[in-house]
Short mmCIF file of C-alpha atoms in Angstrom, two decimals:
data_model
loop_
_atom_site.label_atom_id
_atom_site.label_comp_id
_atom_site.label_asym_id
_atom_site.label_seq_id
_atom_site.Cartn_x
_atom_site.Cartn_y
_atom_site.Cartn_z
CA LEU A 1 -25.91 -14.34 -5.86
CA PRO A 2 -22.18 -14.44 -6.47
CA ALA A 3 -20.80 -17.35 -8.42
CA GLY A 4 -18.02 -18.22 -5.99
CA GLY A 5 -17.12 -17.72 -2.37
CA VAL A 6 -14.50 -15.17 -3.26
CA PRO A 7 -16.54 -11.95 -3.57
CA LEU A 8 -18.27 -12.68 -0.26
CA ARG A 9 -14.93 -13.08 1.38
CA LEU A 10 -13.72 -9.78 -0.01
CA CYS A 11 -16.80 -8.05 1.36
CA GLY A 12 -16.53 -9.58 4.81
CA THR A 13 -12.87 -8.96 5.18
CA ARG A 14 -13.24 -5.23 4.67
CA ALA A 15 -14.68 -5.07 8.15
CA ALA A 16 -11.94 -7.34 9.45
CA ARG A 17 -9.34 -5.00 8.11
CA GLU A 18 -10.55 -1.75 9.57
CA GLY A 19 -9.09 -0.58 12.84
CA ILE A 20 -6.08 -2.88 12.74
CA ASN A 21 -2.49 -1.83 12.96
CA LYS A 22 -1.80 -2.40 9.28
CA PRO A 23 2.02 -2.15 9.24
CA VAL A 24 2.40 -4.64 12.08
CA ILE A 25 -0.10 -7.12 10.64
CA ASP A 26 1.42 -6.74 7.18
CA ARG A 27 4.82 -7.71 8.47
CA ILE A 28 3.54 -10.61 10.49
CA ILE A 29 1.61 -12.14 7.64
CA ARG A 30 4.31 -11.52 5.07
CA VAL A 31 7.08 -13.12 7.10
CA ASP A 32 4.92 -16.04 8.24
CA HIS A 33 3.87 -16.71 4.66
CA ALA A 34 7.50 -16.65 3.57
CA GLY A 35 8.41 -18.95 6.44
CA GLU A 36 5.79 -21.56 5.65
CA TYR A 37 6.71 -21.34 1.97
CA GLY A 38 10.36 -21.93 2.85
CA ALA A 39 9.49 -24.80 5.20
CA ASN A 40 7.49 -26.40 2.40
CA ARG A 41 10.48 -26.25 0.10
CA ILE A 42 12.81 -27.61 2.77
CA TYR A 43 10.63 -30.66 3.27
CA ALA A 44 10.30 -31.04 -0.50
CA GLY A 45 14.10 -31.11 -0.75
CA GLN A 46 14.35 -33.66 2.06
CA MET A 47 11.71 -35.85 0.43
CA ALA A 48 13.54 -35.72 -2.89
CA VAL A 49 16.54 -37.39 -1.24
CA LEU A 50 15.03 -39.42 1.60
CA GLY A 51 11.55 -40.01 0.23
CA ARG A 52 12.07 -43.75 -0.12
CA SER A 53 13.94 -44.26 3.15
CA SER A 54 12.54 -45.21 6.52
CA VAL A 55 11.98 -41.62 7.57
CA GLY A 56 10.11 -40.88 4.35
CA PRO A 57 6.63 -41.21 5.85
CA ILE A 58 7.52 -39.01 8.83
CA ILE A 59 8.87 -36.26 6.62
CA GLN A 60 5.85 -36.58 4.34
CA GLN A 61 3.52 -36.17 7.30
CA MET A 62 5.33 -33.05 8.52
CA TRP A 63 5.36 -31.74 4.97
CA ASN A 64 1.60 -32.15 4.71
CA GLN A 65 1.09 -30.09 7.83
CA GLU A 66 3.31 -27.36 6.41
CA LYS A 67 1.23 -27.40 3.24
CA ASP A 68 -1.87 -26.73 5.34
CA HIS A 69 -0.09 -23.89 7.10
CA LEU A 70 0.88 -22.35 3.78
CA LYS A 71 -2.67 -22.63 2.50
CA LYS A 72 -3.92 -20.80 5.58
CA PHE A 73 -1.44 -18.00 5.15
CA ASN A 74 -2.34 -17.68 1.48
CA GLU A 75 -5.91 -17.04 2.58
CA LEU A 76 -4.86 -14.54 5.23
CA MET A 77 -2.64 -12.77 2.75
CA VAL A 78 -5.56 -12.20 0.39
CA ALA A 79 -7.93 -11.26 3.21
CA TYR A 80 -5.61 -8.64 4.67
CA ARG A 81 -4.30 -7.53 1.27
CA VAL A 82 -0.70 -8.10 2.23
CA ARG A 83 2.07 -8.03 -0.31
CA PRO A 84 4.17 -11.20 -0.45
CA THR A 85 7.91 -10.88 0.00
CA VAL A 86 9.79 -10.21 -3.20
CA LEU A 87 12.34 -12.85 -2.17
CA LEU A 88 9.93 -15.75 -2.70
CA PRO A 89 11.74 -17.14 -5.76
CA PHE A 90 14.93 -17.04 -3.74
CA TRP A 91 13.40 -18.89 -0.77
CA ASN A 92 12.05 -21.39 -3.28
CA VAL A 93 15.54 -22.40 -4.34
CA ALA A 94 17.30 -21.84 -1.02
CA GLY A 95 14.74 -23.92 0.88
CA PHE A 96 14.99 -26.83 -1.52
CA VAL A 97 18.79 -26.73 -1.48
CA LEU A 98 18.84 -26.65 2.34
CA GLY A 99 16.44 -29.57 2.56
CA ALA A 100 18.22 -31.66 -0.04
CA GLY A 101 21.65 -30.71 1.31
CA SER A 102 20.81 -31.66 4.88
CA ALA A 103 19.22 -34.90 3.68
CA LEU A 104 22.41 -35.80 1.80
CA LEU A 105 24.13 -35.77 5.22
CA GLY A 106 21.88 -38.66 6.11
CA LYS A 107 18.64 -39.15 7.95
CA LYS A 108 20.07 -37.62 11.11
CA GLY A 109 21.26 -34.63 9.14
CA ALA A 110 17.76 -34.07 7.81
CA MET A 111 16.34 -34.34 11.31
CA ALA A 112 18.94 -31.88 12.61
CA CYS A 113 17.87 -29.42 9.95
CA THR A 114 14.25 -29.92 10.95
CA VAL A 115 15.07 -29.33 14.62
CA ALA A 116 17.00 -26.15 13.86
CA VAL A 117 14.36 -24.68 11.56
CA GLU A 118 11.39 -25.61 13.72
CA GLU A 119 13.05 -24.15 16.81
CA SER A 120 13.65 -20.88 14.98
CA ILE A 121 10.09 -20.80 13.74
CA SER A 122 8.59 -21.54 17.17
CA ASP A 123 10.60 -18.76 18.77
CA HIS A 124 9.56 -16.45 16.00
CA TYR A 125 5.88 -17.32 16.39
CA ASN A 126 6.20 -16.81 20.13
CA SER A 127 7.51 -13.30 19.71
CA GLN A 128 4.69 -12.55 17.28
CA ILE A 129 2.16 -13.82 19.79
CA ARG A 130 3.72 -11.51 22.37
CA THR A 131 3.49 -8.57 19.99
CA LEU A 132 -0.17 -9.21 19.21
CA MET A 133 -1.03 -9.71 22.86
CA GLU A 134 0.59 -6.39 23.66
CA GLU A 135 -1.35 -4.68 20.90
CA ASP A 136 -4.85 -5.97 21.51
CA PRO A 137 -5.67 -9.62 22.21
CA GLU A 138 -9.34 -9.08 21.46
CA LYS A 139 -8.95 -7.44 18.08
CA TYR A 140 -6.49 -10.04 16.84
CA LYS A 141 -8.18 -13.05 18.39
CA GLU A 142 -8.47 -15.03 15.15
CA LEU A 143 -4.91 -14.35 14.10
CA LEU A 144 -3.61 -15.20 17.56
CA GLN A 145 -5.46 -18.49 17.52
CA ILE A 146 -3.98 -19.43 14.17
CA ILE A 147 -0.43 -18.51 15.16
CA LYS A 148 -0.72 -20.36 18.47
CA GLN A 149 -1.95 -23.48 16.69
CA PHE A 150 0.87 -23.30 14.18
CA ARG A 151 3.43 -22.71 16.88
CA ASP A 152 2.25 -25.87 18.61
CA ASP A 153 2.54 -27.79 15.32
CA GLU A 154 6.08 -26.56 14.74
CA ARG A 155 7.02 -27.47 18.29
CA GLU A 156 5.73 -30.95 17.58
CA HIS A 157 7.90 -31.19 14.47
CA HIS A 158 10.85 -30.07 16.56
CA ASP A 159 10.19 -32.86 19.06
CA ILE A 160 9.81 -35.44 16.29
CA GLY A 161 13.17 -34.35 14.93
CA LEU A 162 14.79 -34.85 18.34
CA GLU A 163 13.13 -38.26 18.71
CA HIS A 164 14.75 -39.36 15.45
CA ASP A 165 18.32 -38.80 16.62
CA ALA A 166 18.82 -35.32 15.27
CA GLU A 167 21.48 -34.68 17.91
CA ALA A 168 23.54 -37.58 16.61
CA ALA A 169 23.94 -35.88 13.26
CA PRO A 170 27.45 -35.01 12.04
CA ALA A 171 28.57 -31.59 13.38
CA TYR A 172 25.16 -31.10 14.96
CA SER A 173 25.87 -27.88 16.86
CA VAL A 174 27.63 -26.24 13.94
CA LEU A 175 24.87 -27.24 11.57
CA LYS A 176 22.18 -26.06 13.95
CA THR A 177 23.82 -22.67 14.57
CA ALA A 178 24.41 -22.07 10.88
CA ILE A 179 20.84 -22.94 9.95
CA GLN A 180 19.38 -20.80 12.71
CA LEU A 181 21.49 -17.84 11.65
CA GLY A 182 20.17 -18.31 8.15
CA CYS A 183 16.62 -18.40 9.48
CA LYS A 184 17.14 -15.17 11.43
CA ALA A 185 18.44 -13.46 8.30
CA ALA A 186 15.53 -14.80 6.25
CA ILE A 187 13.03 -13.53 8.82
CA PHE A 188 14.67 -10.10 8.94
CA LEU A 189 14.64 -9.72 5.17
CA SER A 190 11.17 -11.13 4.55
CA GLU A 191 9.63 -8.74 7.08
CA ARG A 192 10.98 -5.81 5.15
CA ILE A 193 11.29 -6.73 1.51
CA LYS B 1 9.72 64.09 13.68
CA MET B 2 10.12 62.80 17.20
CA ALA B 3 6.44 62.06 17.38
CA ALA B 4 6.52 60.17 14.09
CA ALA B 5 9.50 58.10 15.20
CA ALA B 6 7.77 57.40 18.50
CA ALA B 7 4.64 56.37 16.67
CA ILE B 8 6.56 54.02 14.39
CA SER B 9 8.41 52.41 17.25
CA LEU B 10 5.17 52.09 19.20
CA ARG B 11 3.56 50.38 16.24
CA ARG B 12 6.54 48.07 15.94
CA ALA B 13 6.42 47.30 19.62
CA GLY B 14 2.74 46.64 19.34
CA TRP B 15 3.40 44.26 16.44
CA ARG B 16 6.02 42.43 18.47
CA LEU B 17 3.71 42.18 21.42
CA TRP B 18 1.08 40.75 19.11
CA GLN B 19 3.59 38.23 17.77
CA GLY B 20 4.77 37.39 21.26
CA HIS B 21 1.20 36.95 22.31
CA ALA B 22 0.63 34.64 19.42
CA VAL B 23 3.74 32.63 20.26
CA ILE B 24 2.67 32.27 23.87
CA MET B 25 -0.76 31.19 22.80
CA CYS B 26 0.87 28.60 20.53
CA GLN B 27 2.95 27.20 23.33
CA LEU B 28 0.16 27.16 25.88
CA CYS B 29 -2.35 25.52 23.72
CA PRO B 30 -1.34 23.33 20.76
CA LEU B 31 -4.94 23.21 19.68
CA GLN B 32 -4.66 26.87 18.97
CA ARG B 33 -2.61 26.08 15.92
CA PRO B 34 -5.43 26.01 13.41
CA LEU B 35 -6.77 29.20 14.92
CA GLN B 36 -3.29 30.62 14.63
CA ALA B 37 -3.16 29.62 11.02
CA SER B 38 -6.29 31.56 10.26
CA ALA B 39 -5.15 34.36 12.53
CA VAL B 40 -1.94 34.54 10.53
CA LEU B 41 -3.96 34.73 7.35
CA ARG B 42 -6.01 37.55 8.71
CA ARG B 43 -2.99 39.33 10.17
CA VAL B 44 -1.11 39.11 6.90
CA SER B 45 -4.07 40.37 4.99
CA GLU B 46 -4.30 43.31 7.33
CA GLU B 47 -0.63 44.06 6.77
CA GLN B 48 -1.20 43.90 3.08
CA LYS B 49 -4.03 46.34 3.36
CA LYS B 50 -1.74 48.80 5.08
CA GLU B 51 0.69 48.66 2.18
CA PRO B 52 -1.35 48.79 -0.97
CA LEU B 53 0.12 46.32 -3.43
CA ALA B 54 0.29 46.66 -7.15
CA SER B 55 -1.49 43.36 -7.68
CA SER B 56 -5.09 44.00 -8.50
CA SER B 57 -6.26 40.81 -6.84
CA GLN B 58 -5.44 42.26 -3.46
CA GLN B 59 -7.71 45.24 -4.01
CA GLN B 60 -10.68 42.97 -4.28
CA PHE B 61 -10.10 42.01 -0.72
CA ASP B 62 -12.65 43.17 1.82
CA SER B 63 -11.68 45.57 4.52
CA HIS B 64 -13.47 43.54 7.11
CA PRO B 65 -11.43 40.55 8.24
CA ALA B 66 -14.13 39.13 10.41
CA GLU B 67 -16.48 37.54 7.95
CA HIS B 68 -14.23 34.65 6.94
CA LYS B 69 -15.77 31.21 7.05
CA PRO B 70 -18.96 32.30 8.69
CA GLU B 71 -19.67 28.90 10.10
CA LYS B 72 -16.66 28.65 12.36
CA GLU B 73 -13.56 30.16 13.95
CA PRO B 74 -13.50 33.07 16.38
CA GLN B 75 -11.97 36.41 15.54
CA GLY B 76 -8.41 36.95 16.62
CA PRO B 77 -6.38 34.50 18.63
CA ARG B 78 -8.88 34.21 21.45
CA PRO B 79 -9.03 30.72 22.96
CA SER B 80 -12.75 30.44 22.41
CA TYR B 81 -14.33 27.64 20.45
CA THR B 82 -17.66 29.16 19.80
CA GLY B 83 -17.94 30.35 16.25
CA GLN B 84 -19.93 33.25 14.99
CA GLY B 85 -22.99 31.12 14.67
CA GLY B 86 -22.74 30.14 18.31
CA GLN B 87 -21.69 26.66 17.24
CA GLU B 88 -19.51 24.56 19.51
CA SER B 89 -16.23 22.74 19.02
CA GLU B 90 -17.58 20.33 16.41
CA ASP B 91 -16.69 23.05 13.94
CA TYR B 92 -13.10 22.83 14.98
CA GLU B 93 -11.25 22.18 11.78
CA SER B 94 -7.75 20.80 11.66
CA GLU B 95 -5.16 22.46 9.53
CA GLU B 96 -5.12 19.44 7.31
CA GLN B 97 -8.83 19.72 6.64
CA LEU B 98 -8.43 23.38 5.91
CA GLN B 99 -5.67 22.63 3.44
CA HIS B 100 -7.84 20.01 1.76
CA ARG B 101 -10.65 22.49 1.33
CA ILE B 102 -8.35 25.10 -0.14
CA LEU B 103 -6.80 22.64 -2.58
CA THR B 104 -10.15 21.28 -3.65
CA ALA B 105 -11.38 24.80 -4.28
CA ALA B 106 -8.17 25.56 -6.19
CA LEU B 107 -8.80 22.78 -8.70
CA GLU B 108 -11.35 24.76 -10.63
CA PHE B 109 -8.72 27.40 -11.38
CA VAL B 110 -6.16 24.93 -12.66
CA PRO B 111 -7.27 24.96 -16.31
CA GLU B 112 -6.64 28.70 -16.32
CA HIS B 113 -3.60 29.12 -14.08
CA GLY B 114 -2.01 25.68 -14.21
CA TRP B 115 -0.80 23.81 -11.15
CA THR B 116 0.59 26.87 -9.47
CA ALA B 117 0.40 28.99 -6.39
CA GLU B 118 -1.91 31.32 -8.34
CA ALA B 119 -4.52 28.62 -8.62
CA ILE B 120 -4.23 27.93 -4.90
CA ALA B 121 -4.54 31.62 -4.14
CA GLU B 122 -7.68 31.86 -6.26
CA GLY B 123 -9.07 28.81 -4.54
CA ALA B 124 -8.38 30.29 -1.14
CA LYS B 125 -10.18 33.45 -2.14
CA THR B 126 -13.34 31.58 -3.10
CA LEU B 127 -13.37 30.26 0.46
CA GLY B 128 -13.13 33.76 1.77
CA LEU B 129 -9.51 33.48 2.82
CA SER B 130 -6.62 35.70 2.02
CA ALA B 131 -4.70 34.93 -1.16
CA ALA B 132 -1.65 34.62 1.09
CA ALA B 133 -3.06 31.25 2.14
CA ALA B 134 -1.15 29.93 -0.84
CA GLY B 135 1.93 30.50 1.28
CA MET B 136 0.95 27.45 3.31
CA PHE B 137 1.93 25.34 0.35
CA HIS B 138 5.02 24.63 -1.66
CA SER B 139 5.51 27.12 -4.44
CA ASP B 140 5.69 24.59 -7.26
CA GLY B 141 2.11 23.36 -6.80
CA SER B 142 3.19 19.88 -5.64
CA GLU B 143 0.59 19.58 -2.93
CA LEU B 144 -2.15 20.60 -5.29
CA ILE B 145 -1.23 17.89 -7.76
CA LEU B 146 -0.80 15.23 -5.08
CA HIS B 147 -4.13 16.22 -3.60
CA PHE B 148 -5.77 15.88 -6.99
CA VAL B 149 -4.20 12.47 -7.64
CA SER B 150 -5.23 11.27 -4.22
CA GLN B 151 -8.78 12.48 -4.81
CA CYS B 152 -8.94 10.69 -8.17
CA ASN B 153 -7.69 7.48 -6.64
CA THR B 154 -10.29 7.65 -3.91
CA LYS B 155 -12.98 8.23 -6.51
CA LEU B 156 -11.74 5.25 -8.50
CA SER B 157 -11.81 3.01 -5.40
CA GLY B 158 -15.35 4.15 -4.74
CA LEU B 159 -16.41 3.31 -8.29
CA LEU B 160 -14.79 -0.11 -8.18
CA GLU B 161 -16.29 -0.83 -4.77
CA GLN B 162 -19.75 0.06 -6.05
CA GLU B 163 -19.29 -2.10 -9.11
CA GLN B 164 -18.24 -4.99 -6.91
CA LYS B 165 -21.34 -4.58 -4.77
CA LEU B 166 -23.54 -4.71 -7.86
CA VAL B 167 -21.87 -7.94 -8.96
CA GLN B 168 -22.31 -9.43 -5.50
CA LEU B 169 -25.98 -8.52 -5.48
CA GLY B 170 -26.29 -10.19 -8.84
CA GLU B 171 -27.35 -6.98 -10.55
CA ALA B 172 -24.37 -6.92 -12.86
CA GLU B 173 -22.29 -9.42 -14.74
CA LYS B 174 -18.77 -10.11 -13.56
CA LYS B 175 -16.47 -8.77 -16.25
CA PRO B 176 -13.60 -10.78 -17.69
CA THR B 177 -10.26 -9.58 -16.35
CA ASP B 178 -9.00 -7.78 -19.42
CA GLN B 179 -12.29 -5.91 -19.81
CA PHE B 180 -12.22 -4.99 -16.13
CA LEU B 181 -8.67 -3.64 -16.32
CA ARG B 182 -9.47 -1.66 -19.46
CA ASP B 183 -12.53 -0.08 -17.90
CA ALA B 184 -10.78 0.73 -14.64
CA VAL B 185 -7.82 2.40 -16.35
CA GLU B 186 -10.12 4.28 -18.71
CA ALA B 187 -12.28 5.51 -15.82
CA ARG B 188 -9.22 6.72 -13.97
CA LEU B 189 -7.68 8.44 -16.98
CA ARG B 190 -10.93 10.15 -17.85
CA MET B 191 -10.70 12.03 -14.57
CA LEU B 192 -7.77 13.88 -16.14
CA VAL B 193 -9.81 15.20 -19.04
CA PRO B 194 -10.80 18.58 -17.53
CA TYR B 195 -7.12 19.24 -16.73
CA ILE B 196 -5.59 17.63 -19.75
CA GLU B 197 -3.92 20.79 -21.04
CA LYS B 198 -1.95 21.29 -17.88
CA TRP B 199 -1.40 17.63 -17.05
CA PRO B 200 2.05 17.32 -18.70
CA GLN B 201 3.20 20.05 -16.33
CA ALA B 202 1.79 18.07 -13.42
CA LEU B 203 3.55 14.90 -14.53
CA SER B 204 6.90 16.63 -14.63
CA ILE B 205 6.36 18.09 -11.15
CA LEU B 206 5.43 14.66 -9.82
CA LEU B 207 8.79 13.41 -11.06
CA LEU B 208 10.73 15.91 -8.94
CA PRO B 209 12.88 14.08 -6.39
CA HIS B 210 11.06 15.45 -3.37
CA ASN B 211 7.73 14.31 -4.78
CA ILE B 212 8.72 10.88 -5.95
CA PRO B 213 8.03 8.98 -2.70
CA SER B 214 4.49 10.36 -2.47
CA SER B 215 3.65 10.03 -6.15
CA LEU B 216 5.05 6.51 -6.30
CA ASN B 217 3.03 5.60 -3.24
CA LEU B 218 -0.17 6.93 -4.79
CA LEU B 219 0.52 5.12 -8.06
CA THR B 220 1.26 1.76 -6.46
CA SER B 221 -1.76 1.86 -4.17
CA MET B 222 -4.01 2.72 -7.11
CA ILE B 223 -2.68 -0.19 -9.19
CA ASP B 224 -3.01 -2.50 -6.19
CA ASP B 225 -6.61 -1.37 -5.75
CA ILE B 226 -7.45 -2.09 -9.38
CA TRP B 227 -5.98 -5.59 -9.19
CA HIS B 228 -7.70 -6.26 -5.89
CA TYR B 229 -11.09 -5.43 -7.33
CA ALA B 230 -10.23 -7.37 -10.49
CA GLY B 231 -10.08 -10.39 -8.21
CA ASP B 232 -6.35 -10.96 -8.08
CA GLN B 233 -5.53 -13.48 -5.38
CA SER B 234 -1.94 -14.25 -6.22
CA THR B 235 0.40 -14.79 -3.29
CA ASP B 236 3.54 -15.58 -5.24
CA PHE B 237 5.77 -13.59 -7.53
CA ASN B 238 2.84 -13.09 -9.87
CA TRP B 239 1.68 -10.43 -7.42
CA TYR B 240 4.61 -8.31 -8.54
CA THR B 241 4.50 -9.24 -12.21
CA ARG B 242 0.84 -8.30 -12.56
CA ARG B 243 1.25 -4.98 -10.82
CA ALA B 244 4.36 -4.13 -12.79
CA VAL B 245 2.60 -4.91 -16.07
CA LEU B 246 -0.47 -2.87 -15.18
CA THR B 247 1.69 0.05 -14.05
CA GLY B 248 3.42 -0.03 -17.41
CA ILE B 249 0.09 -0.09 -19.22
CA TYR B 250 -1.26 2.79 -17.16
CA ASN B 251 1.80 5.00 -17.57
CA THR B 252 2.14 4.48 -21.30
CA THR B 253 -1.58 5.05 -21.86
CA GLU B 254 -1.38 8.25 -19.83
CA LEU B 255 1.46 9.50 -22.03
CA VAL B 256 -0.44 8.61 -25.18
CA MET B 257 -3.42 10.51 -23.83
CA MET B 258 -1.31 13.66 -23.45
CA GLN B 259 -0.69 13.70 -27.19
CA ASP B 260 -4.04 12.42 -28.35
CA SER B 261 -6.20 14.80 -30.33
CA SER B 262 -8.81 12.35 -31.56
CA PRO B 263 -12.48 12.90 -30.61
CA ASP B 264 -13.11 11.73 -27.05
CA PHE B 265 -9.60 10.24 -26.95
CA GLU B 266 -10.65 7.17 -28.93
CA ASP B 267 -7.06 6.58 -30.06
CA THR B 268 -6.03 6.36 -26.43
CA TRP B 269 -8.69 3.80 -25.57
CA ARG B 270 -7.73 1.75 -28.60
CA PHE B 271 -4.07 1.88 -27.50
CA LEU B 272 -5.15 0.76 -24.04
CA GLU B 273 -7.12 -2.14 -25.46
CA ASN B 274 -4.12 -3.31 -27.48
CA ARG B 275 -1.77 -3.09 -24.52
CA VAL B 276 -4.08 -5.07 -22.26
CA ALA B 277 -4.49 -7.68 -25.01
CA ASP B 278 -0.70 -7.88 -25.36
CA ALA B 279 -0.31 -8.44 -21.65
CA THR B 280 -2.94 -11.16 -21.62
CA ASN B 281 -1.30 -12.86 -24.61
CA MET B 282 2.08 -12.71 -22.93
CA GLY B 283 0.65 -14.44 -19.90
CA ASN B 284 -0.90 -17.14 -22.05
CA THR B 285 2.28 -17.51 -24.07
CA ALA B 286 4.35 -17.91 -20.92
CA ASN B 287 2.04 -20.69 -19.76
CA GLN B 288 2.19 -22.37 -23.16
CA VAL B 289 5.96 -22.21 -23.20
CA GLN B 290 6.09 -23.81 -19.79
CA SER B 291 3.69 -26.62 -20.72
CA THR B 292 5.51 -27.23 -23.98
CA GLY B 293 8.83 -27.35 -22.16
CA GLU B 294 7.51 -29.84 -19.65
CA ALA B 295 6.04 -32.00 -22.41
CA VAL B 296 9.33 -31.98 -24.31
CA ILE B 297 11.28 -33.04 -21.23
CA GLN B 298 8.87 -35.86 -20.52
CA GLY B 299 9.16 -36.99 -24.11
CA LEU B 300 12.95 -37.03 -23.88
CA MET B 301 12.87 -38.95 -20.60
CA GLY B 302 10.53 -41.50 -22.14
CA ALA B 303 12.81 -41.82 -25.16
CA ALA B 304 15.86 -42.30 -22.93
CA VAL B 305 14.15 -45.05 -20.94
CA THR B 306 13.08 -46.78 -24.14
CA VAL B 307 16.54 -46.60 -25.65
CA SER B 308 18.31 -47.83 -22.50
CA SER B 309 15.96 -50.78 -22.10
CA ALA B 310 16.28 -51.61 -25.84
CA GLU B 311 20.07 -51.68 -25.52
CA SER B 312 20.07 -54.10 -22.64
CA PRO B 313 17.66 -56.85 -23.60
CA GLU B 314 19.07 -59.18 -20.95
CA LEU B 315 17.57 -56.98 -18.24
CA GLN B 316 14.14 -57.57 -19.64
CA GLY B 317 12.31 -60.62 -18.39
#
């Protein structure tokens, strides 16, 4: 019998991988993995600045959920043999800088950043759900379930951000637009490279 | 004279009618294409018979065009799917499959003719086709080489898959990574041995600009396969580092193999072993450097805290 769970997983996932639209699934998993990785780094940056403040526990809780998301996508990435985006080191730094930068604007600034990012991510997950539903809801049932669950989690983060006075942040609309533009660019690039 | 001219023009008209007929058939029925391909082969061979060529290979050709591929394909461009054996449309072969068969057959002539249209022509002839079938392919032998590489990669995947199954069933020991990589690369390079004389030629053709996308694709998917079966589960930048390193090892070992004259290429395998060991060491060294760096920083931080608290005794209780 195999020593670890890994070989069994490799064997089982062969079947999971046949008959799927590989280019579409590749893109979806690659960009989602990059997104969760970036979100992780954003929360890490926010915690570095605001970890000991009153919103520390909230941010920590959201961060923990993102860590779970990232773990799930790591598994999916191995199962579907998807290549990670080559920009990961860049998202590593950029995410942390965004998180820390927005946190330096204060607690409301950090919440505004959270709202902007989570809104982008929810929209993005929604369009992926639409794509998969158009392709074949039955074939991609597991993936759809995961993405729906994560979309709901991100929506929840978005609402938490609003509850904590994100809209009262300095230059809220400018900040939000800028961050969402950045997210769109990140999504575009991570899908392809 | 008039009669001769009339006869020639009649023959030409008949040829054009034939061509027109073929074109119409093509347009009416896209499935006719593979039949057209073989019809073209037969037509061309008939033309060649009418004008005896200097090449001796043509003279070996039979006068009867109808006995090609006895298991399938009707004679002439008739839209019938029943072959000579009365078999139905399961014998319908796509052009791609036909090309695969020709290229596979051509491989046995590569040691003699190199990766050239001659080898393809010889291969086509063993299948009972006209030597002009080589006209289906690029004249520099690119498709033949790419076909061969693709075949080797598929064979390698099969081998690795089987090995994995044995490990899963507990019938074999799981190899350590460096051993696995060495064995996989060696297995793949050994597939070149029958063609080793002509392989440098193949390598240079694969580097031609119009071949680079395909050859790069084949190379990267092979390296990815090897790492996958080696158990690589990285999802960060290591994914790229590992594949880049293995690609480097594979390419350099391949080049060494071209110039190796030792018995059974033992110099090559020793080179491979050293390169894989180097790569493993580099990975370990990188980790060590990182740990050492972290330890040094922690030491400095500790020293700074100690010094600052020593300099301000009034802050201490």
